[in-house]
């Protein structure tokens, strides 16, 4: 059974249809890529799943239960963690405190929460920065903090929104390694990403949308060679250099 | 612990022996006001400084607490001391529908709603004469002639509110409050029910403020809508106590309460009565005029203080203490 | 029936002035994203200015519009330039420190006026203060009718300005997305300063127009600040059309309230409407009209 199923998901903003009858299903344990040009509706889909705004129509099924109308904090409590495209750390708290705030979702006491937070920091490689204020971090560490915070809520499904944007090549490799490590720990990952190198390297399957509509879905190789995907990214007649990565 | 908390503990020691050392009724009265403001300021700090929900309606809860105590005695001839137990819960009850309406909304709604709540309560207390006696106000017999029992009650309440603060900031509640202040969406995304925890914060604020209001009624023996539902003297004063002392710090409201009560009294009484004494000693001249102007100027001073503090000490005396020390050393 | 009609007329005329107050507030709300809790106090300053011009120079209130509006424009712009803009750069834990700042400024304005003019009620009696004319059985106050017409004129001018001029477009751009506007070469700080000035000038016009039929004392600012934010909430934060609808609604509601419930309930009516809007129409009229 799919861990996450999106059925005919649609979102209208006034007269604009940002997402138009999108369907996909994510299998437990996979890394599922969601790609598309700027403004194609990827983040909107994430925001509907975590219910920052309601879907106009369609449904979202998580572990067999309909969560289309479930509130943001309850979605998280059910086991869906997410990160934000524009990082939103709790700026005037230390890195450790940021993660403790998340860990309280599954911990009763301060001691348990602190221990869980420290473990998650270690897992994500942020322990050296534990005492730093979140706003003083580099962009790479902030992105990592986003992931750490989401992981501290012990999700079974993690939604990653452009966690690789703005990273240098070395940091990209580290990010890829972290995402793979998260998957190995048993968490299913849905990833929105612009950097083809990342998404091609780690995704098991990729779903491509443009103008809110599905173009295709398949393995990285299939998607990369799909003419409409190439057209969407490079304009008609563009070369296939992205497909080689 | 002892070393870190050195000045706090010495302050506590001074406060404990204060009424034994100082017999003067006027200064005892001022200290009771300071302690009441510590409680009210701590409540506002919890809601605004820690949870990020700026309220202009502190007077609503203060007034409800005060009227609870007053009306029990006035209508039912039940001791006004029961108000100390009931004032807090009743204030929470008033806060509930208000929070329930305004918290799910984004933007300025809470701040505006709180301003409206304070005004509504003031108008209600003025108009609903069969219940509140309107502008005439409520007069009750005070239990004690001496100020000492009131002093220790106010001290107990202030200590209790600081204790609540200490406990909250070290627990899940504190983490959740600060998360909501820093970024409401991010807070929701890590599983925090933001509306619910904002309600918890508002309830704590209302409870502390309402209890302080009930104590005020018992102590002063007289209230009317203009006094306990006052926008400038209660709601704005509460904000000032916290921003002068230090938003989001536990000791901020304590420092702020001392400073603000002093400022208020300097203006209200012309330098703790010093100007009056000077006038009597020197006799005539420009001093009476000066005294008259200065006693009128306490609200102006509040306004100027708001402007100056926000511009120069955005984190208050406690929050900007290191900056103040540096500036003093340089100067 | 006549009582009702008379009440509606009175409410509508007052509503025109309220719309003027509301538009100033909603402009500021839209561009700065803050509520200006010194709005009514700025109006109070304009009223005192009108009062002084009339008493000492014999200047007719309608003529003094030409002076009070620019004067308040400068006051508003100065407040924004030297008190509010700097706060954008201040690092503070304090949420909404700009709103708190406007509270402080409102207090300072009120108390300074009290210093100069004392707390006594003042009023300004012109030859036409009590003049009325009749349409059928319904009486129209001449100054309120003039005020209503001038308010309509300023409102239309404001619309033309926002829609058709470069500066107006820049203001709307900053209101929509300050960062994007800045990237397009709009100086957002300057726009904020101008907007605050415009908001103050509009509320100054309302104050000057109101003075011939009203009374004046330093604390009069506060209830008008309350009215201004009720209008803004009614209309939907930041919506200009909403502010007009909100202003007229409040005017009508207050008139009906004071006629049928009693004078002392006039202020309470506005606050009750405020709560009802929050409960049943949280986006204000903007939700209905989409503008």
PDB file of C-alpha atoms in Angstrom, chain C residues 40 50 65 70 76 83 89 100 111 150 155 182 192 233 238 256 273:
ATOM      1  CA  UNK C  40      -7.151  59.812  15.558  1.00  0.00           C
ATOM      2  CA  UNK C  50      -8.071  74.602  12.332  1.00  0.00           C
ATOM      3  CA  UNK C  65      -7.911  72.752   4.607  1.00  0.00           C
ATOM      4  CA  UNK C  70       0.015  69.975   4.107  1.00  0.00           C
ATOM      5  CA  UNK C  76       2.959  62.186   9.289  1.00  0.00           C
ATOM      6  CA  UNK C  83      10.383  57.354  14.338  1.00  0.00           C
ATOM      7  CA  UNK C  89      16.537  48.206  11.283  1.00  0.00           C
ATOM      8  CA  UNK C 100       3.697  50.345  20.068  1.00  0.00           C
ATOM      9  CA  UNK C 111      -0.464  65.514  25.997  1.00  0.00           C
ATOM     10  CA  UNK C 150     -15.602  67.209   0.024  1.00  0.00           C
ATOM     11  CA  UNK C 155     -11.852  59.922  -2.010  1.00  0.00           C
ATOM     12  CA  UNK C 182      12.474  47.660  -4.338  1.00  0.00           C
ATOM     13  CA  UNK C 192       6.437  54.659   3.298  1.00  0.00           C
ATOM     14  CA  UNK C 233     -11.335  45.827  10.023  1.00  0.00           C
ATOM     15  CA  UNK C 238      -5.633  47.350   3.355  1.00  0.00           C
ATOM     16  CA  UNK C 256     -29.143  54.035  14.247  1.00  0.00           C
ATOM     17  CA  UNK C 273     -19.926  45.503  14.969  1.00  0.00           C
TER      18      UNK C 273
END
